[in-house]
mmCIF file of C-alpha atoms and ligand atoms in Angstrom:
data_model
loop_
_atom_site.group_PDB
_atom_site.id
_atom_site.type_symbol
_atom_site.label_atom_id
_atom_site.label_comp_id
_atom_site.label_asym_id
_atom_site.label_seq_id
_atom_site.Cartn_x
_atom_site.Cartn_y
_atom_site.Cartn_z
ATOM 1 C CA MET A 179 37.099 -10.953 11.057
ATOM 2 C CA ASP A 180 41.047 -11.103 11.195
ATOM 3 C CA ARG A 181 41.960 -14.646 12.969
ATOM 4 C CA THR A 182 38.310 -15.012 14.345
ATOM 5 C CA VAL A 183 37.538 -18.518 14.661
ATOM 6 C CA LEU A 184 33.573 -19.809 15.512
ATOM 7 C CA LEU A 185 32.980 -22.739 17.493
ATOM 8 C CA ILE A 186 29.319 -24.008 17.355
ATOM 9 C CA ASN A 187 27.732 -26.878 19.124
ATOM 10 C CA GLY A 188 24.573 -28.148 18.473
ATOM 11 C CA PRO A 189 21.653 -29.547 20.509
ATOM 12 C CA ASN A 190 22.044 -31.271 23.676
ATOM 13 C CA LEU A 191 25.533 -30.876 24.012
ATOM 14 C CA ASN A 192 24.647 -28.185 26.598
ATOM 15 C CA LEU A 193 24.521 -31.468 28.958
ATOM 16 C CA LEU A 194 28.304 -31.894 28.004
ATOM 17 C CA GLY A 195 29.993 -33.191 31.195
ATOM 18 C CA THR A 196 26.543 -33.703 33.089
ATOM 19 C CA ARG A 197 25.158 -36.576 31.350
ATOM 20 C CA GLU A 198 26.323 -39.856 29.744
ATOM 21 C CA PRO A 199 30.317 -39.183 31.033
ATOM 22 C CA HIS A 200 31.693 -42.597 29.665
ATOM 23 C CA ILE A 201 30.704 -41.508 26.331
ATOM 24 C CA TYR A 202 31.100 -37.992 26.301
ATOM 25 C CA GLY A 203 33.704 -37.255 29.314
ATOM 26 C CA SER A 204 33.094 -35.098 32.268
ATOM 27 C CA THR A 205 34.483 -31.729 31.153
ATOM 28 C CA THR A 206 31.658 -29.115 30.630
ATOM 29 C CA LEU A 207 30.543 -27.081 27.677
ATOM 30 C CA SER A 208 31.580 -24.201 29.138
ATOM 31 C CA ASP A 209 34.841 -25.310 30.603
ATOM 32 C CA VAL A 210 35.300 -26.231 26.698
ATOM 33 C CA GLU A 211 34.363 -23.395 25.724
ATOM 34 C CA ALA A 212 36.736 -21.350 28.545
ATOM 35 C CA ASN A 213 39.586 -23.781 27.739
ATOM 36 C CA THR A 214 39.380 -23.037 23.647
ATOM 37 C CA LYS A 215 39.297 -19.595 24.095
ATOM 38 C CA THR A 216 42.479 -19.520 26.142
ATOM 39 C CA GLN A 217 44.059 -21.748 23.531
ATOM 40 C CA GLY A 218 42.864 -18.924 21.001
ATOM 41 C CA GLU A 219 44.340 -15.905 23.220
ATOM 42 C CA THR A 220 47.460 -17.822 23.031
ATOM 43 C CA LEU A 221 47.682 -18.401 19.376
ATOM 44 C CA GLY A 222 46.506 -15.038 18.824
ATOM 45 C CA ILE A 223 42.786 -16.201 17.374
ATOM 46 C CA THR A 224 39.856 -14.720 18.948
ATOM 47 C CA LEU A 225 37.282 -17.569 19.230
ATOM 48 C CA GLN A 226 33.669 -16.996 19.439
ATOM 49 C CA SER A 227 31.269 -19.893 20.870
ATOM 50 C CA PHE A 228 28.212 -20.761 20.537
ATOM 51 C CA GLN A 229 25.328 -23.520 21.230
ATOM 52 C CA SER A 230 21.756 -24.019 20.031
ATOM 53 C CA ASN A 231 19.733 -27.033 20.910
ATOM 54 C CA HIS A 232 17.335 -25.364 17.337
ATOM 55 C CA GLU A 233 18.530 -26.369 13.699
ATOM 56 C CA GLY A 234 17.404 -22.854 12.564
ATOM 57 C CA ALA A 235 19.211 -21.133 15.412
ATOM 58 C CA MET A 236 22.366 -22.455 14.067
ATOM 59 C CA ILE A 237 21.892 -21.926 10.665
ATOM 60 C CA ASP A 238 21.086 -17.707 11.822
ATOM 61 C CA ARG A 239 24.456 -17.859 13.365
ATOM 62 C CA ILE A 240 26.413 -19.483 10.190
ATOM 63 C CA HIS A 241 25.213 -16.853 7.931
ATOM 64 C CA GLU A 242 25.838 -14.199 10.636
ATOM 65 C CA ALA A 243 29.392 -15.669 10.517
ATOM 66 C CA ARG A 244 29.880 -14.677 6.800
ATOM 67 C CA GLY A 245 32.399 -11.582 6.572
ATOM 68 C CA ASN A 246 33.489 -11.436 9.874
ATOM 69 C CA VAL A 247 34.740 -15.508 10.857
ATOM 70 C CA GLU A 248 37.468 -16.886 8.962
ATOM 71 C CA TYR A 249 37.480 -20.639 10.138
ATOM 72 C CA ILE A 250 34.103 -22.672 12.015
ATOM 73 C CA ILE A 251 34.822 -25.277 14.151
ATOM 74 C CA ILE A 252 31.259 -27.294 14.575
ATOM 75 C CA ASN A 253 29.907 -30.366 16.849
ATOM 76 C CA PRO A 254 26.276 -30.645 14.971
ATOM 77 C CA GLY A 255 25.245 -33.238 17.883
ATOM 78 C CA GLY A 256 22.566 -35.231 15.943
ATOM 79 C CA LEU A 257 21.898 -32.893 13.260
ATOM 80 C CA THR A 258 25.248 -34.658 11.752
ATOM 81 C CA HIS A 259 23.190 -37.244 10.287
ATOM 82 C CA THR A 260 20.087 -35.447 9.621
ATOM 83 C CA SER A 261 20.297 -31.853 8.475
ATOM 84 C CA VAL A 262 20.449 -31.366 4.615
ATOM 85 C CA ALA A 263 19.809 -27.145 5.792
ATOM 86 C CA LEU A 264 22.719 -27.483 8.071
ATOM 87 C CA ARG A 265 25.284 -28.763 5.133
ATOM 88 C CA ASP A 266 23.554 -26.010 2.671
ATOM 89 C CA ALA A 267 24.317 -23.087 5.558
ATOM 90 C CA LEU A 268 27.603 -23.935 5.723
ATOM 91 C CA ALA A 269 28.427 -24.397 1.837
ATOM 92 C CA GLY A 270 26.295 -21.154 1.431
ATOM 93 C CA VAL A 271 28.454 -19.036 3.313
ATOM 94 C CA ALA A 272 31.597 -20.890 1.983
ATOM 95 C CA ILE A 273 33.973 -20.423 5.507
ATOM 96 C CA PRO A 274 35.747 -23.193 5.777
ATOM 97 C CA PHE A 275 34.994 -25.829 8.584
ATOM 98 C CA ILE A 276 36.116 -28.337 10.696
ATOM 99 C CA GLU A 277 33.474 -31.208 11.946
ATOM 100 C CA VAL A 278 34.509 -32.162 15.570
ATOM 101 C CA HIS A 279 32.623 -34.955 17.144
ATOM 102 C CA ILE A 280 33.813 -35.823 21.079
ATOM 103 C CA SER A 281 32.870 -39.908 20.781
ATOM 104 C CA ASN A 282 33.866 -42.094 17.571
ATOM 105 C CA VAL A 283 31.154 -42.041 15.882
ATOM 106 C CA HIS A 284 32.055 -44.956 13.535
ATOM 107 C CA ALA A 285 32.420 -47.579 16.680
ATOM 108 C CA ARG A 286 28.732 -46.789 17.452
ATOM 109 C CA GLU A 287 25.407 -47.240 15.981
ATOM 110 C CA GLU A 288 25.022 -47.613 12.221
ATOM 111 C CA PHE A 289 22.951 -44.258 11.922
ATOM 112 C CA ARG A 290 26.038 -42.536 13.686
ATOM 113 C CA HIS A 291 28.103 -43.518 10.520
ATOM 114 C CA LYS A 292 26.590 -41.143 8.301
ATOM 115 C CA SER A 293 27.720 -37.184 7.945
ATOM 116 C CA PHE A 294 25.324 -34.881 5.661
ATOM 117 C CA LEU A 295 28.663 -32.354 6.357
ATOM 118 C CA SER A 296 31.959 -34.120 6.176
ATOM 119 C CA ASP A 297 32.559 -34.152 2.373
ATOM 120 C CA LYS A 298 32.433 -30.623 2.972
ATOM 121 C CA ALA A 299 34.486 -30.201 5.849
ATOM 122 C CA VAL A 300 38.384 -29.163 5.757
ATOM 123 C CA ALA A 301 38.380 -32.292 8.494
ATOM 124 C CA VAL A 302 36.709 -34.767 10.885
ATOM 125 C CA ILE A 303 37.812 -35.290 13.861
ATOM 126 C CA CYS A 304 36.131 -37.643 16.368
ATOM 127 C CA GLY A 305 37.254 -40.182 19.053
ATOM 128 C CA LEU A 306 39.592 -37.760 20.660
ATOM 129 C CA GLY A 307 36.835 -36.477 23.138
ATOM 130 C CA VAL A 308 36.522 -32.971 24.365
ATOM 131 C CA PHE A 309 40.730 -32.822 22.916
ATOM 132 C CA GLY A 310 38.953 -32.950 19.506
ATOM 133 C CA TYR A 311 38.109 -29.205 20.062
ATOM 134 C CA SER A 312 41.740 -28.482 21.082
ATOM 135 C CA ALA A 313 43.210 -30.174 17.858
ATOM 136 C CA ALA A 314 40.880 -28.351 15.646
ATOM 137 C CA LEU A 315 42.057 -24.937 16.635
ATOM 138 C CA GLN A 316 45.758 -25.581 16.716
ATOM 139 C CA PHE A 317 44.972 -27.133 13.130
ATOM 140 C CA VAL A 318 42.992 -23.877 12.094
ATOM 141 C CA ASP A 319 46.108 -21.921 13.856
ATOM 142 C CA GLU A 320 48.621 -23.615 11.054
ATOM 143 C CA ARG A 321 45.778 -22.845 8.290
ATOM 144 C CA LEU A 322 45.704 -19.507 8.975
ATOM 145 C CA ARG A 323 48.993 -19.014 9.705
ATOM 146 C CA ALA A 324 50.164 -20.421 5.829
ATOM 147 C CA SER A 325 47.396 -18.762 4.005
ATOM 148 C CA LYS A 326 48.983 -15.423 5.096
ATOM 149 C CA THR A 327 52.532 -16.318 4.020
HETATM 150 O O1 CA2 B 26 30.525 -37.229 19.359
HETATM 151 C C1 CA2 B 26 30.063 -36.457 19.280
HETATM 152 O O2 CA2 B 26 30.458 -35.512 19.718
HETATM 153 C C2 CA2 B 26 28.224 -36.573 18.434
HETATM 154 O O3 CA2 B 26 28.204 -35.462 17.499
HETATM 155 C C3 CA2 B 26 27.296 -36.123 19.960
HETATM 156 C C4 CA2 B 26 25.881 -36.236 19.700
HETATM 157 C C5 CA2 B 26 25.072 -36.131 20.817
HETATM 158 C C6 CA2 B 26 25.256 -34.689 21.907
HETATM 159 C C7 CA2 B 26 24.782 -35.016 22.769
HETATM 160 O O4 CA2 B 26 25.602 -34.877 23.640
HETATM 161 C C8 CA2 B 26 25.378 -35.130 24.873
HETATM 162 C C9 CA2 B 26 26.448 -35.145 25.854
HETATM 163 C C10 CA2 B 26 25.909 -35.219 26.859
HETATM 164 C C11 CA2 B 26 25.273 -35.762 27.580
HETATM 165 C C12 CA2 B 26 24.037 -35.913 26.462
HETATM 166 C C13 CA2 B 26 24.329 -35.884 25.244
HETATM 167 C C14 CA2 B 26 25.379 -37.068 18.901
HETATM 168 O O5 CA2 B 26 24.177 -37.031 18.526
HETATM 169 C C15 CA2 B 26 26.962 -37.848 17.486
HETATM 170 O O6 CA2 B 26 26.022 -38.928 16.982
HETATM 171 C C16 CA2 B 26 28.125 -37.769 18.190
#
């Protein structure tokens, strides 16, 4: 478990870099995962990545993280705005998490302004593009180091 972080990306984020680049940029999900893994290695953090288009699979992966992951960085995709079950899974395993959105959801359609997760998150990052993932990992590193002093 020591310094292990789980990166979760939700539905449709497998399309990252191939569709709607004007909203989500041109970096692919596999590049995001590779770049974040490399950043983790420089920080002494083991990064596990998971992407699913299925709410239940995301919930199962969150359950599996219990006892072997210290932090979760999650972009829930559209489930952000709909999923009580995802909220309950994150709260249930009691692993601190950061919610990341590539776009500035608050500058988009009204229905994207509501998150079922944000009030349970340690932090929410949105609008930084895929840099949000890097910023989240940097933050997690500092939190993990602080918790060990
Ligand atoms: O801005 C974000 O990261 C979102 O979580 C992305 C979700 C959409 C995930 C789909 O991502 C795509 C990426 C490229 C092409 C098509 C979809 C959207 O439903 C949220 O409101 C905000």
